[in-house]
PDB file of C-alpha atoms and ligand atoms in Angstrom:
ATOM      1  CA  MET A1447       5.121 -26.173 -18.205  1.00 93.00           C
ATOM      2  CA  LYS A1448       3.588 -24.671 -21.338  1.00 94.00           C
ATOM      3  CA  LEU A1449       2.197 -21.185 -20.781  1.00 97.00           C
ATOM      4  CA  PRO A1450      -0.989 -19.934 -22.447  1.00 97.00           C
ATOM      5  CA  GLU A1451      -0.687 -17.981 -25.688  1.00 96.00           C
ATOM      6  CA  GLY A1452      -0.423 -14.227 -25.135  1.00 97.00           C
ATOM      7  CA  LEU A1453       0.670 -14.326 -21.501  1.00 98.00           C
ATOM      8  CA  ILE A1454       4.295 -13.326 -22.029  1.00 98.00           C
ATOM      9  CA  SER A1455       3.449 -10.544 -24.528  1.00 97.00           C
ATOM     10  CA  THR A1456       0.859  -9.190 -22.070  1.00 98.00           C
ATOM     11  CA  LEU A1457       3.495  -9.071 -19.336  1.00 98.00           C
ATOM     12  CA  ARG A1458       6.017  -7.487 -21.704  1.00 97.00           C
ATOM     13  CA  ASN A1459       3.577  -4.648 -22.422  1.00 97.00           C
ATOM     14  CA  ALA A1460       2.662  -3.981 -18.783  1.00 98.00           C
ATOM     15  CA  ASN A1461       4.247  -1.273 -16.642  1.00 98.00           C
ATOM     16  CA  LYS A1462       2.637  -1.709 -13.245  1.00 98.00           C
ATOM     17  CA  ALA A1463       2.228  -5.074 -11.594  1.00 98.00           C
ATOM     18  CA  LEU A1464       0.399  -6.067  -8.445  1.00 98.00           C
ATOM     19  CA  VAL A1465       1.005  -9.504  -6.954  1.00 98.00           C
ATOM     20  CA  LEU A1466      -1.307 -10.905  -4.275  1.00 98.00           C
ATOM     21  CA  THR A1467      -0.142 -14.051  -2.515  1.00 98.00           C
ATOM     22  CA  GLY A1468      -1.892 -16.371  -0.060  1.00 97.00           C
ATOM     23  CA  ALA A1469      -0.987 -19.412   2.004  1.00 94.00           C
ATOM     24  CA  GLY A1470      -0.574 -21.573  -1.142  1.00 96.00           C
ATOM     25  CA  MET A1471       2.476 -19.480  -2.086  1.00 97.00           C
ATOM     26  CA  SER A1472       4.305 -20.854   0.964  1.00 96.00           C
ATOM     27  CA  ALA A1473       3.053 -24.438   0.649  1.00 95.00           C
ATOM     28  CA  GLU A1474       6.036 -25.607  -1.426  1.00 96.00           C
ATOM     29  CA  SER A1475       8.393 -24.230   1.232  1.00 96.00           C
ATOM     30  CA  GLY A1476       6.735 -26.559   3.724  1.00 93.00           C
ATOM     31  CA  VAL A1477       4.501 -24.028   5.508  1.00 92.00           C
ATOM     32  CA  PRO A1478       1.085 -25.632   5.905  1.00 86.00           C
ATOM     33  CA  THR A1479      -2.014 -23.644   4.939  1.00 84.00           C
ATOM     34  CA  PHE A1480      -4.464 -23.087   7.785  1.00 78.00           C
ATOM     35  CA  ARG A1481      -6.440 -26.149   6.821  1.00 73.00           C
ATOM     36  CA  ASP A1482      -3.324 -28.328   6.576  1.00 74.00           C
ATOM     37  CA  ALA A1483      -1.955 -26.923   9.845  1.00 69.00           C
ATOM     38  CA  GLN A1484      -4.748 -28.571  11.798  1.00 71.00           C
ATOM     39  CA  SER A1485      -2.990 -31.924  12.102  1.00 69.00           C
ATOM     40  CA  GLY A1486      -1.533 -33.887  15.005  1.00 66.00           C
ATOM     41  CA  MET A1487      -2.346 -32.382  18.389  1.00 65.00           C
ATOM     42  CA  TRP A1488      -4.259 -29.507  16.721  1.00 73.00           C
ATOM     43  CA  GLU A1489      -6.652 -31.562  14.619  1.00 80.00           C
ATOM     44  CA  LYS A1490      -9.609 -31.095  16.973  1.00 80.00           C
ATOM     45  CA  PHE A1491      -9.463 -27.298  16.549  1.00 84.00           C
ATOM     46  CA  LYS A1492     -10.675 -25.217  13.616  1.00 85.00           C
ATOM     47  CA  PRO A1493      -8.620 -22.112  12.639  1.00 82.00           C
ATOM     48  CA  GLU A1494     -11.556 -20.058  13.921  1.00 79.00           C
ATOM     49  CA  ASP A1495     -11.024 -21.689  17.362  1.00 83.00           C
ATOM     50  CA  LEU A1496      -7.445 -20.438  17.484  1.00 91.00           C
ATOM     51  CA  ALA A1497      -7.065 -17.384  15.274  1.00 92.00           C
ATOM     52  CA  THR A1498      -9.564 -14.975  16.821  1.00 94.00           C
ATOM     53  CA  PRO A1499      -9.383 -12.348  19.600  1.00 95.00           C
ATOM     54  CA  GLN A1500     -12.085 -14.276  21.445  1.00 95.00           C
ATOM     55  CA  ALA A1501     -10.081 -17.515  21.359  1.00 95.00           C
ATOM     56  CA  PHE A1502      -7.140 -15.614  22.878  1.00 97.00           C
ATOM     57  CA  ARG A1503      -9.340 -14.106  25.592  1.00 96.00           C
ATOM     58  CA  ASN A1504     -10.794 -17.537  26.420  1.00 95.00           C
ATOM     59  CA  ASN A1505      -7.565 -19.506  26.372  1.00 95.00           C
ATOM     60  CA  PRO A1506      -4.405 -17.431  25.798  1.00 97.00           C
ATOM     61  CA  GLN A1507      -2.105 -20.363  26.515  1.00 97.00           C
ATOM     62  CA  LEU A1508      -3.723 -22.601  23.889  1.00 95.00           C
ATOM     63  CA  VAL A1509      -3.488 -19.876  21.241  1.00 96.00           C
ATOM     64  CA  TRP A1510       0.074 -18.911  22.242  1.00 97.00           C
ATOM     65  CA  ASP A1511       1.189 -22.572  22.053  1.00 95.00           C
ATOM     66  CA  TRP A1512      -0.381 -23.091  18.610  1.00 92.00           C
ATOM     67  CA  TYR A1513       1.438 -20.026  17.289  1.00 94.00           C
ATOM     68  CA  ALA A1514       4.676 -21.148  18.985  1.00 94.00           C
ATOM     69  CA  ASP A1515       4.361 -24.404  17.035  1.00 91.00           C
ATOM     70  CA  ARG A1516       3.790 -22.551  13.751  1.00 91.00           C
ATOM     71  CA  ARG A1517       6.689 -20.170  14.485  1.00 94.00           C
ATOM     72  CA  ASN A1518       9.018 -23.123  15.060  1.00 94.00           C
ATOM     73  CA  ASN A1519       7.992 -24.613  11.751  1.00 92.00           C
ATOM     74  CA  ILE A1520       8.510 -21.307   9.926  1.00 94.00           C
ATOM     75  CA  ARG A1521      11.989 -20.825  11.446  1.00 95.00           C
ATOM     76  CA  GLY A1522      13.118 -23.932   9.564  1.00 94.00           C
ATOM     77  CA  VAL A1523      11.746 -23.110   6.099  1.00 97.00           C
ATOM     78  CA  ARG A1524      13.281 -21.260   3.164  1.00 98.00           C
ATOM     79  CA  PRO A1525      11.843 -19.491   0.097  1.00 98.00           C
ATOM     80  CA  HIS A1526      11.368 -21.730  -2.957  1.00 98.00           C
ATOM     81  CA  ALA A1527      12.001 -21.215  -6.676  1.00 98.00           C
ATOM     82  CA  GLY A1528       8.639 -19.432  -7.070  1.00 98.00           C
ATOM     83  CA  HIS A1529       9.650 -16.757  -4.537  1.00 98.00           C
ATOM     84  CA  ALA A1530      12.930 -16.277  -6.433  1.00 98.00           C
ATOM     85  CA  ALA A1531      11.068 -16.035  -9.749  1.00 98.00           C
ATOM     86  CA  LEU A1532       8.917 -13.199  -8.351  1.00 98.00           C
ATOM     87  CA  VAL A1533      12.108 -11.293  -7.468  1.00 98.00           C
ATOM     88  CA  GLU A1534      13.390 -11.882 -11.010  1.00 98.00           C
ATOM     89  CA  LEU A1535      10.154 -10.555 -12.514  1.00 98.00           C
ATOM     90  CA  GLU A1536      10.627  -7.146 -10.830  1.00 98.00           C
ATOM     91  CA  GLN A1537      13.083  -6.092 -13.560  1.00 98.00           C
ATOM     92  CA  TYR A1538      10.366  -6.212 -16.251  1.00 98.00           C
ATOM     93  CA  PHE A1539       8.043  -3.631 -14.684  1.00 98.00           C
ATOM     94  CA  ASP A1540       8.280   0.021 -13.665  1.00 98.00           C
ATOM     95  CA  SER A1541       6.784  -1.084 -10.359  1.00 98.00           C
ATOM     96  CA  LEU A1542       5.863  -4.411  -8.815  1.00 98.00           C
ATOM     97  CA  LEU A1543       4.043  -4.293  -5.484  1.00 98.00           C
ATOM     98  CA  LEU A1544       3.880  -7.580  -3.644  1.00 98.00           C
ATOM     99  CA  VAL A1545       0.894  -7.771  -1.309  1.00 98.00           C
ATOM    100  CA  THR A1546       0.927 -10.851   0.853  1.00 98.00           C
ATOM    101  CA  GLN A1547      -1.559 -12.439   3.225  1.00 97.00           C
ATOM    102  CA  ASN A1548       1.286 -14.592   4.505  1.00 97.00           C
ATOM    103  CA  VAL A1549       2.876 -13.902   7.849  1.00 97.00           C
ATOM    104  CA  ASP A1550       6.107 -15.860   7.316  1.00 97.00           C
ATOM    105  CA  SER A1551       8.476 -13.265   5.722  1.00 97.00           C
ATOM    106  CA  LEU A1552       9.415 -15.655   2.891  1.00 98.00           C
ATOM    107  CA  HIS A1553       9.056 -12.954   0.209  1.00 98.00           C
ATOM    108  CA  GLN A1554      11.355 -10.631   2.168  1.00 98.00           C
ATOM    109  CA  GLN A1555      13.851 -13.470   2.686  1.00 98.00           C
ATOM    110  CA  ALA A1556      13.826 -14.180  -1.052  1.00 98.00           C
ATOM    111  CA  GLY A1557      14.684 -10.514  -1.729  1.00 98.00           C
ATOM    112  CA  SER A1558      11.417  -8.983  -2.959  1.00 98.00           C
ATOM    113  CA  SER A1559      11.905  -5.236  -2.695  1.00 97.00           C
ATOM    114  CA  ASP A1560       8.393  -3.894  -2.042  1.00 97.00           C
ATOM    115  CA  VAL A1561       6.277  -6.121   0.216  1.00 98.00           C
ATOM    116  CA  VAL A1562       3.054  -5.131   1.985  1.00 98.00           C
ATOM    117  CA  GLU A1563       2.035  -7.500   4.779  1.00 98.00           C
ATOM    118  CA  LEU A1564      -1.756  -7.451   5.052  1.00 97.00           C
ATOM    119  CA  HIS A1565      -1.995  -9.921   7.913  1.00 96.00           C
ATOM    120  CA  GLY A1566       1.036  -8.967  10.021  1.00 97.00           C
ATOM    121  CA  ASN A1567       4.034 -11.115  10.853  1.00 97.00           C
ATOM    122  CA  ILE A1568       4.067 -14.245  12.978  1.00 97.00           C
ATOM    123  CA  MET A1569       7.594 -13.656  14.290  1.00 96.00           C
ATOM    124  CA  ARG A1570       6.511 -10.410  15.930  1.00 97.00           C
ATOM    125  CA  SER A1571       4.729 -10.225  19.296  1.00 98.00           C
ATOM    126  CA  ILE A1572       2.474  -7.332  20.254  1.00 98.00           C
ATOM    127  CA  CYS A1573       0.685  -6.158  23.402  1.00 98.00           C
ATOM    128  CA  SER A1574      -2.891  -7.481  23.563  1.00 97.00           C
ATOM    129  CA  GLU A1575      -4.112  -4.130  24.938  1.00 97.00           C
ATOM    130  CA  THR A1576      -2.157  -1.477  23.036  1.00 96.00           C
ATOM    131  CA  GLY A1577      -0.909  -3.263  19.916  1.00 95.00           C
ATOM    132  CA  GLN A1578       2.642  -2.044  20.580  1.00 96.00           C
ATOM    133  CA  VAL A1579       5.448  -4.315  19.402  1.00 97.00           C
ATOM    134  CA  ILE A1580       7.150  -6.282  22.186  1.00 98.00           C
ATOM    135  CA  ASP A1581      10.864  -6.837  21.980  1.00 96.00           C
ATOM    136  CA  GLU A1582      11.913 -10.451  21.251  1.00 94.00           C
ATOM    137  CA  GLN A1583      14.356 -10.290  24.169  1.00 96.00           C
ATOM    138  CA  TRP A1584      11.478  -9.504  26.547  1.00 96.00           C
ATOM    139  CA  ILE A1585       9.566 -12.569  25.301  1.00 95.00           C
ATOM    140  CA  LYS A1586      12.622 -14.785  25.822  1.00 94.00           C
ATOM    141  CA  SER A1587      13.439 -13.524  29.284  1.00 95.00           C
ATOM    142  CA  ASN A1588       9.964 -13.437  30.828  1.00 95.00           C
ATOM    143  CA  PRO A1589       7.994 -16.420  32.083  1.00 94.00           C
ATOM    144  CA  GLY A1590       4.458 -17.341  31.055  1.00 95.00           C
ATOM    145  CA  ARG A1591       2.759 -18.728  27.981  1.00 97.00           C
ATOM    146  CA  PRO A1592       2.180 -15.985  26.958  1.00 98.00           C
ATOM    147  CA  PRO A1593       4.390 -13.612  28.964  1.00 98.00           C
ATOM    148  CA  ALA A1594       2.882 -10.418  30.387  1.00 97.00           C
ATOM    149  CA  SER A1595       3.154  -7.298  28.226  1.00 98.00           C
ATOM    150  CA  PRO A1596       5.632  -4.578  29.244  1.00 97.00           C
ATOM    151  CA  HIS A1597       3.294  -1.939  27.767  1.00 97.00           C
ATOM    152  CA  HIS A1598       0.102  -2.371  29.816  1.00 97.00           C
ATOM    153  CA  ARG A1599      -0.553  -3.768  33.276  1.00 97.00           C
ATOM    154  CA  HIS A1600      -3.412  -5.975  32.064  1.00 96.00           C
ATOM    155  CA  GLY A1601      -1.759  -6.777  28.737  1.00 97.00           C
ATOM    156  CA  LEU A1602      -0.340 -10.062  27.483  1.00 98.00           C
ATOM    157  CA  ALA A1603       2.023 -10.743  24.624  1.00 98.00           C
ATOM    158  CA  ARG A1604       0.138 -12.003  21.557  1.00 98.00           C
ATOM    159  CA  PRO A1605       1.194 -12.887  18.020  1.00 98.00           C
ATOM    160  CA  GLY A1606       1.541  -9.846  15.738  1.00 97.00           C
ATOM    161  CA  VAL A1607      -0.907 -11.210  13.180  1.00 97.00           C
ATOM    162  CA  VAL A1608      -4.366 -10.091  12.105  1.00 96.00           C
ATOM    163  CA  TRP A1609      -7.006 -12.468  13.429  1.00 95.00           C
ATOM    164  CA  PHE A1610     -10.433 -13.261  11.980  1.00 91.00           C
ATOM    165  CA  GLY A1611     -12.744 -10.390  12.855  1.00 90.00           C
ATOM    166  CA  GLU A1612      -9.911  -7.841  13.212  1.00 95.00           C
ATOM    167  CA  GLU A1613      -9.233  -4.866  10.980  1.00 93.00           C
ATOM    168  CA  LEU A1614      -6.316  -4.976   8.564  1.00 94.00           C
ATOM    169  CA  PRO A1615      -3.591  -2.332   9.056  1.00 90.00           C
ATOM    170  CA  ALA A1616      -5.162   0.670   7.287  1.00 87.00           C
ATOM    171  CA  GLY A1617      -1.990   1.856   5.569  1.00 94.00           C
ATOM    172  CA  ALA A1618      -1.278  -1.584   4.121  1.00 96.00           C
ATOM    173  CA  MET A1619      -4.795  -2.115   2.762  1.00 96.00           C
ATOM    174  CA  ASN A1620      -5.008   1.431   1.345  1.00 97.00           C
ATOM    175  CA  ARG A1621      -1.761   0.976  -0.542  1.00 98.00           C
ATOM    176  CA  ALA A1622      -2.875  -2.394  -1.898  1.00 98.00           C
ATOM    177  CA  MET A1623      -6.259  -0.973  -2.999  1.00 98.00           C
ATOM    178  CA  ALA A1624      -4.664   2.008  -4.729  1.00 98.00           C
ATOM    179  CA  GLU A1625      -2.405  -0.341  -6.654  1.00 98.00           C
ATOM    180  CA  ALA A1626      -5.333  -2.622  -7.552  1.00 98.00           C
ATOM    181  CA  TYR A1627      -7.040   0.370  -9.224  1.00 98.00           C
ATOM    182  CA  ASN A1628      -3.823   1.401 -10.987  1.00 98.00           C
ATOM    183  CA  CYS A1629      -2.039  -1.739 -12.113  1.00 98.00           C
ATOM    184  CA  ASP A1630      -1.863  -3.147 -15.646  1.00 98.00           C
ATOM    185  CA  VAL A1631      -1.481  -6.743 -14.503  1.00 98.00           C
ATOM    186  CA  CYS A1632      -2.526  -8.422 -11.286  1.00 98.00           C
ATOM    187  CA  PHE A1633      -1.337 -11.865 -10.196  1.00 98.00           C
ATOM    188  CA  SER A1634      -3.382 -13.805  -7.651  1.00 98.00           C
ATOM    189  CA  ILE A1635      -1.219 -16.657  -6.382  1.00 98.00           C
ATOM    190  CA  GLY A1636      -2.015 -19.443  -3.922  1.00 97.00           C
ATOM    191  CA  THR A1637      -5.063 -17.808  -2.455  1.00 96.00           C
ATOM    192  CA  SER A1638      -8.580 -19.194  -2.284  1.00 93.00           C
ATOM    193  CA  THR A1639      -9.914 -15.605  -2.691  1.00 91.00           C
ATOM    194  CA  LEU A1640     -12.262 -16.275   0.218  1.00 88.00           C
ATOM    195  CA  VAL A1641     -10.681 -14.350   3.102  1.00 86.00           C
ATOM    196  CA  GLN A1642     -11.882 -10.716   2.850  1.00 88.00           C
ATOM    197  CA  PRO A1643     -10.946  -7.953   2.348  1.00 92.00           C
ATOM    198  CA  ALA A1644      -7.709  -9.196   0.715  1.00 94.00           C
ATOM    199  CA  ALA A1645      -9.739 -11.387  -1.641  1.00 95.00           C
ATOM    200  CA  SER A1646     -11.335  -8.312  -3.217  1.00 97.00           C
ATOM    201  CA  LEU A1647      -8.029  -7.027  -4.667  1.00 98.00           C
ATOM    202  CA  PRO A1648      -7.901  -9.088  -7.911  1.00 98.00           C
ATOM    203  CA  PHE A1649     -11.611  -8.395  -8.486  1.00 98.00           C
ATOM    204  CA  ILE A1650     -11.004  -4.639  -8.111  1.00 98.00           C
ATOM    205  CA  ALA A1651      -8.077  -4.871 -10.533  1.00 98.00           C
ATOM    206  CA  LEU A1652     -10.241  -6.776 -13.010  1.00 98.00           C
ATOM    207  CA  GLU A1653     -13.031  -4.172 -12.787  1.00 98.00           C
ATOM    208  CA  ALA A1654     -10.487  -1.414 -13.291  1.00 98.00           C
ATOM    209  CA  GLY A1655      -9.304  -3.029 -16.528  1.00 98.00           C
ATOM    210  CA  ALA A1656      -6.163  -4.898 -15.481  1.00 98.00           C
ATOM    211  CA  VAL A1657      -5.243  -8.297 -16.868  1.00 98.00           C
ATOM    212  CA  VAL A1658      -5.652 -10.813 -14.054  1.00 98.00           C
ATOM    213  CA  ILE A1659      -3.480 -13.921 -13.895  1.00 98.00           C
ATOM    214  CA  GLU A1660      -4.357 -16.583 -11.361  1.00 98.00           C
ATOM    215  CA  ILE A1661      -1.993 -19.346 -10.236  1.00 98.00           C
ATOM    216  CA  ASN A1662      -3.628 -22.098  -8.183  1.00 97.00           C
ATOM    217  CA  PRO A1663      -3.820 -25.865  -8.710  1.00 97.00           C
ATOM    218  CA  VAL A1664      -7.460 -25.740  -7.540  1.00 95.00           C
ATOM    219  CA  PRO A1665     -10.133 -23.593  -9.267  1.00 97.00           C
ATOM    220  CA  THR A1666     -11.529 -20.641  -7.292  1.00 97.00           C
ATOM    221  CA  SER A1667     -14.269 -18.059  -7.851  1.00 96.00           C
ATOM    222  CA  LEU A1668     -11.674 -16.005  -9.770  1.00 98.00           C
ATOM    223  CA  SER A1669     -10.638 -18.771 -12.198  1.00 98.00           C
ATOM    224  CA  SER A1670     -13.424 -18.395 -14.739  1.00 97.00           C
ATOM    225  CA  ILE A1671     -13.153 -14.596 -14.976  1.00 97.00           C
ATOM    226  CA  ALA A1672      -9.360 -14.164 -14.850  1.00 98.00           C
ATOM    227  CA  ARG A1673      -7.805 -13.628 -18.303  1.00 98.00           C
ATOM    228  CA  PHE A1674      -5.225 -16.332 -17.552  1.00 98.00           C
ATOM    229  CA  SER A1675      -5.894 -19.090 -15.044  1.00 98.00           C
ATOM    230  CA  LEU A1676      -2.889 -21.373 -14.569  1.00 98.00           C
ATOM    231  CA  GLN A1677      -3.760 -24.604 -12.796  1.00 98.00           C
ATOM    232  CA  ALA A1678      -0.292 -25.258 -11.435  1.00 98.00           C
ATOM    233  CA  THR A1679       1.679 -24.748  -8.258  1.00 98.00           C
ATOM    234  CA  ALA A1680       3.290 -21.386  -7.561  1.00 98.00           C
ATOM    235  CA  ALA A1681       6.811 -22.723  -8.155  1.00 98.00           C
ATOM    236  CA  GLN A1682       5.876 -24.453 -11.432  1.00 98.00           C
ATOM    237  CA  ALA A1683       4.047 -21.487 -12.942  1.00 98.00           C
ATOM    238  CA  LEU A1684       6.331 -18.687 -11.742  1.00 98.00           C
ATOM    239  CA  THR A1685       9.575 -20.380 -12.800  1.00 98.00           C
ATOM    240  CA  ALA A1686       8.049 -21.034 -16.238  1.00 98.00           C
ATOM    241  CA  ILE A1687       6.991 -17.369 -16.538  1.00 98.00           C
ATOM    242  CA  ALA A1688      10.411 -16.052 -15.420  1.00 98.00           C
ATOM    243  CA  ALA A1689      12.197 -18.409 -17.844  1.00 97.00           C
ATOM    244  CA  ASP A1690      10.007 -17.340 -20.794  1.00 97.00           C
ATOM    245  CA  MET A1691      10.439 -13.666 -19.941  1.00 97.00           C
ATOM    246  CA  THR A1692      14.232 -14.140 -20.060  1.00 94.00           C
ATOM    247  CA  ARG A1693      14.017 -15.973 -23.397  1.00 89.00           C
ATOM    248  CA  HIS A1694      11.958 -13.138 -24.907  1.00 79.00           C
ATOM    249  CA  LYS A1695      14.173 -10.335 -23.599  1.00 73.00           C
TER     250      LYS A1695
HETATM  251  P1  NAD B 314      -5.992 -19.348   1.447  1.00 90.63           P
HETATM  252  O1  NAD B 314      -7.412 -19.065   1.710  1.00 90.63           O
HETATM  253  O2  NAD B 314      -5.170 -18.275   0.882  1.00 90.63           O
HETATM  254  O3  NAD B 314      -5.966 -20.719   0.543  1.00 90.63           O
HETATM  255  C1  NAD B 314      -4.797 -21.383   0.118  1.00 90.63           C
HETATM  256  C2  NAD B 314      -4.900 -21.602  -1.393  1.00 90.63           C
HETATM  257  O4  NAD B 314      -3.637 -22.057  -1.875  1.00 90.63           O
HETATM  258  C3  NAD B 314      -5.930 -22.657  -1.817  1.00 90.63           C
HETATM  259  O5  NAD B 314      -6.786 -22.114  -2.802  1.00 90.63           O
HETATM  260  C4  NAD B 314      -5.072 -23.778  -2.430  1.00 90.63           C
HETATM  261  O6  NAD B 314      -5.694 -24.416  -3.530  1.00 90.63           O
HETATM  262  C5  NAD B 314      -3.853 -23.027  -2.889  1.00 90.63           C
HETATM  263  N1  NAD B 314      -2.621 -23.802  -2.973  1.00 90.63           N
HETATM  264  C6  NAD B 314      -2.258 -24.873  -2.243  1.00 90.63           C
HETATM  265  N2  NAD B 314      -1.020 -25.285  -2.599  1.00 90.63           N
HETATM  266  C7  NAD B 314      -0.596 -24.431  -3.574  1.00 90.63           C
HETATM  267  C8  NAD B 314       0.606 -24.316  -4.333  1.00 90.63           C
HETATM  268  N3  NAD B 314       1.623 -25.161  -4.160  1.00 90.63           N
HETATM  269  N4  NAD B 314       0.706 -23.321  -5.235  1.00 90.63           N
HETATM  270  C9  NAD B 314      -0.315 -22.455  -5.422  1.00 90.63           C
HETATM  271  N5  NAD B 314      -1.479 -22.521  -4.739  1.00 90.63           N
HETATM  272  C10 NAD B 314      -1.618 -23.494  -3.821  1.00 90.63           C
HETATM  273  O7  NAD B 314      -5.193 -19.746   2.689  1.00 90.63           O
HETATM  274  P2  NAD B 314      -5.671 -20.320   4.081  1.00 90.63           P
HETATM  275  O8  NAD B 314      -4.820 -21.487   4.321  1.00 90.63           O
HETATM  276  O9  NAD B 314      -7.142 -20.498   4.120  1.00 90.63           O
HETATM  277  O10 NAD B 314      -5.264 -19.119   5.045  1.00 90.63           O
HETATM  278  C11 NAD B 314      -5.971 -17.924   5.155  1.00 90.63           C
HETATM  279  C12 NAD B 314      -5.047 -16.878   5.809  1.00 90.63           C
HETATM  280  O11 NAD B 314      -4.366 -17.419   6.948  1.00 90.63           O
HETATM  281  C13 NAD B 314      -3.884 -16.473   4.968  1.00 90.63           C
HETATM  282  O12 NAD B 314      -4.285 -15.586   4.029  1.00 90.63           O
HETATM  283  C14 NAD B 314      -2.909 -15.943   6.029  1.00 90.63           C
HETATM  284  O13 NAD B 314      -3.242 -14.705   6.553  1.00 90.63           O
HETATM  285  C15 NAD B 314      -3.037 -16.946   7.089  1.00 90.63           C
HETATM  286  N6  NAD B 314      -2.020 -18.007   6.908  1.00 90.63           N
HETATM  287  C16 NAD B 314      -0.732 -17.661   6.576  1.00 90.63           C
HETATM  288  C17 NAD B 314       0.232 -18.650   6.350  1.00 90.63           C
HETATM  289  C18 NAD B 314       1.659 -18.248   5.981  1.00 90.63           C
HETATM  290  O14 NAD B 314       2.102 -17.169   6.347  1.00 90.63           O
HETATM  291  N7  NAD B 314       2.385 -19.064   5.222  1.00 90.63           N
HETATM  292  C19 NAD B 314      -0.130 -19.997   6.464  1.00 90.63           C
HETATM  293  C20 NAD B 314      -1.457 -20.308   6.841  1.00 90.63           C
HETATM  294  C21 NAD B 314      -2.392 -19.302   7.031  1.00 90.63           C
END
């Protein structure tokens, strides 16, 4: 794809990069976004019916089973060329912090070196009462959907993700915010910029004077104010950027 004039020179002159990714980043690996995940036996539920603490309190088995389905899907997927291109781009900056809303570990699998997970990790289970991580072996060897927690007598195992209405891990959000204030360029990739507080990061970067580059095939509230808005998929845009950066080395 043809990149807009000035994009590569802007990246060449930048020292600190912040990359925010959302569910659209994983779409080309075959991980459905929330909205796309509501198909088949799940189509009568909205994400808000399944991804909240209240949903888990009301029907832990339903929520556990939905996450078990998503985990199974994620076990079979691999990073795509866009994930690899982000790893390649690291060499052009003094620092590149990758802040993801995704819970699938695809950036880590691709080899990104500095990843902050804002919304947790779907492969991890935690105690519903204490938040402590529960060993995978415990989950496998104990009955129940979900199994009881080993950490609290009223606790159950629950997915180690941040649900609607829950606080983000403070350390992760603080680091992402600090970088949003400090970066020279900020990518916003495959995110609708609707789910707060993660959605605020590119807007903070913009206010603080960074060049914002959005990659999303569908326009969002960021598109008209970002310096560069690439209406393309993550793999298309990122591979084109990495290739042009190599050519202009
Ligand atoms: P979202 O609000 O981040 O929206 C997804 C965005 O991706 C949309 O704007 C869409 O236009 C865009 N998109 C779709 N295909 C794309 C592609 N190929 N390249 C680039 N952009 C593309 O995501 P959501 O589905 O509403 O989920 C909200 C939150 O739920 C996530 O931020 C995350 O915490 C969690 N979630 C995670 C995963 C995962 O780990 N892969 C999947 C689903 C949901």
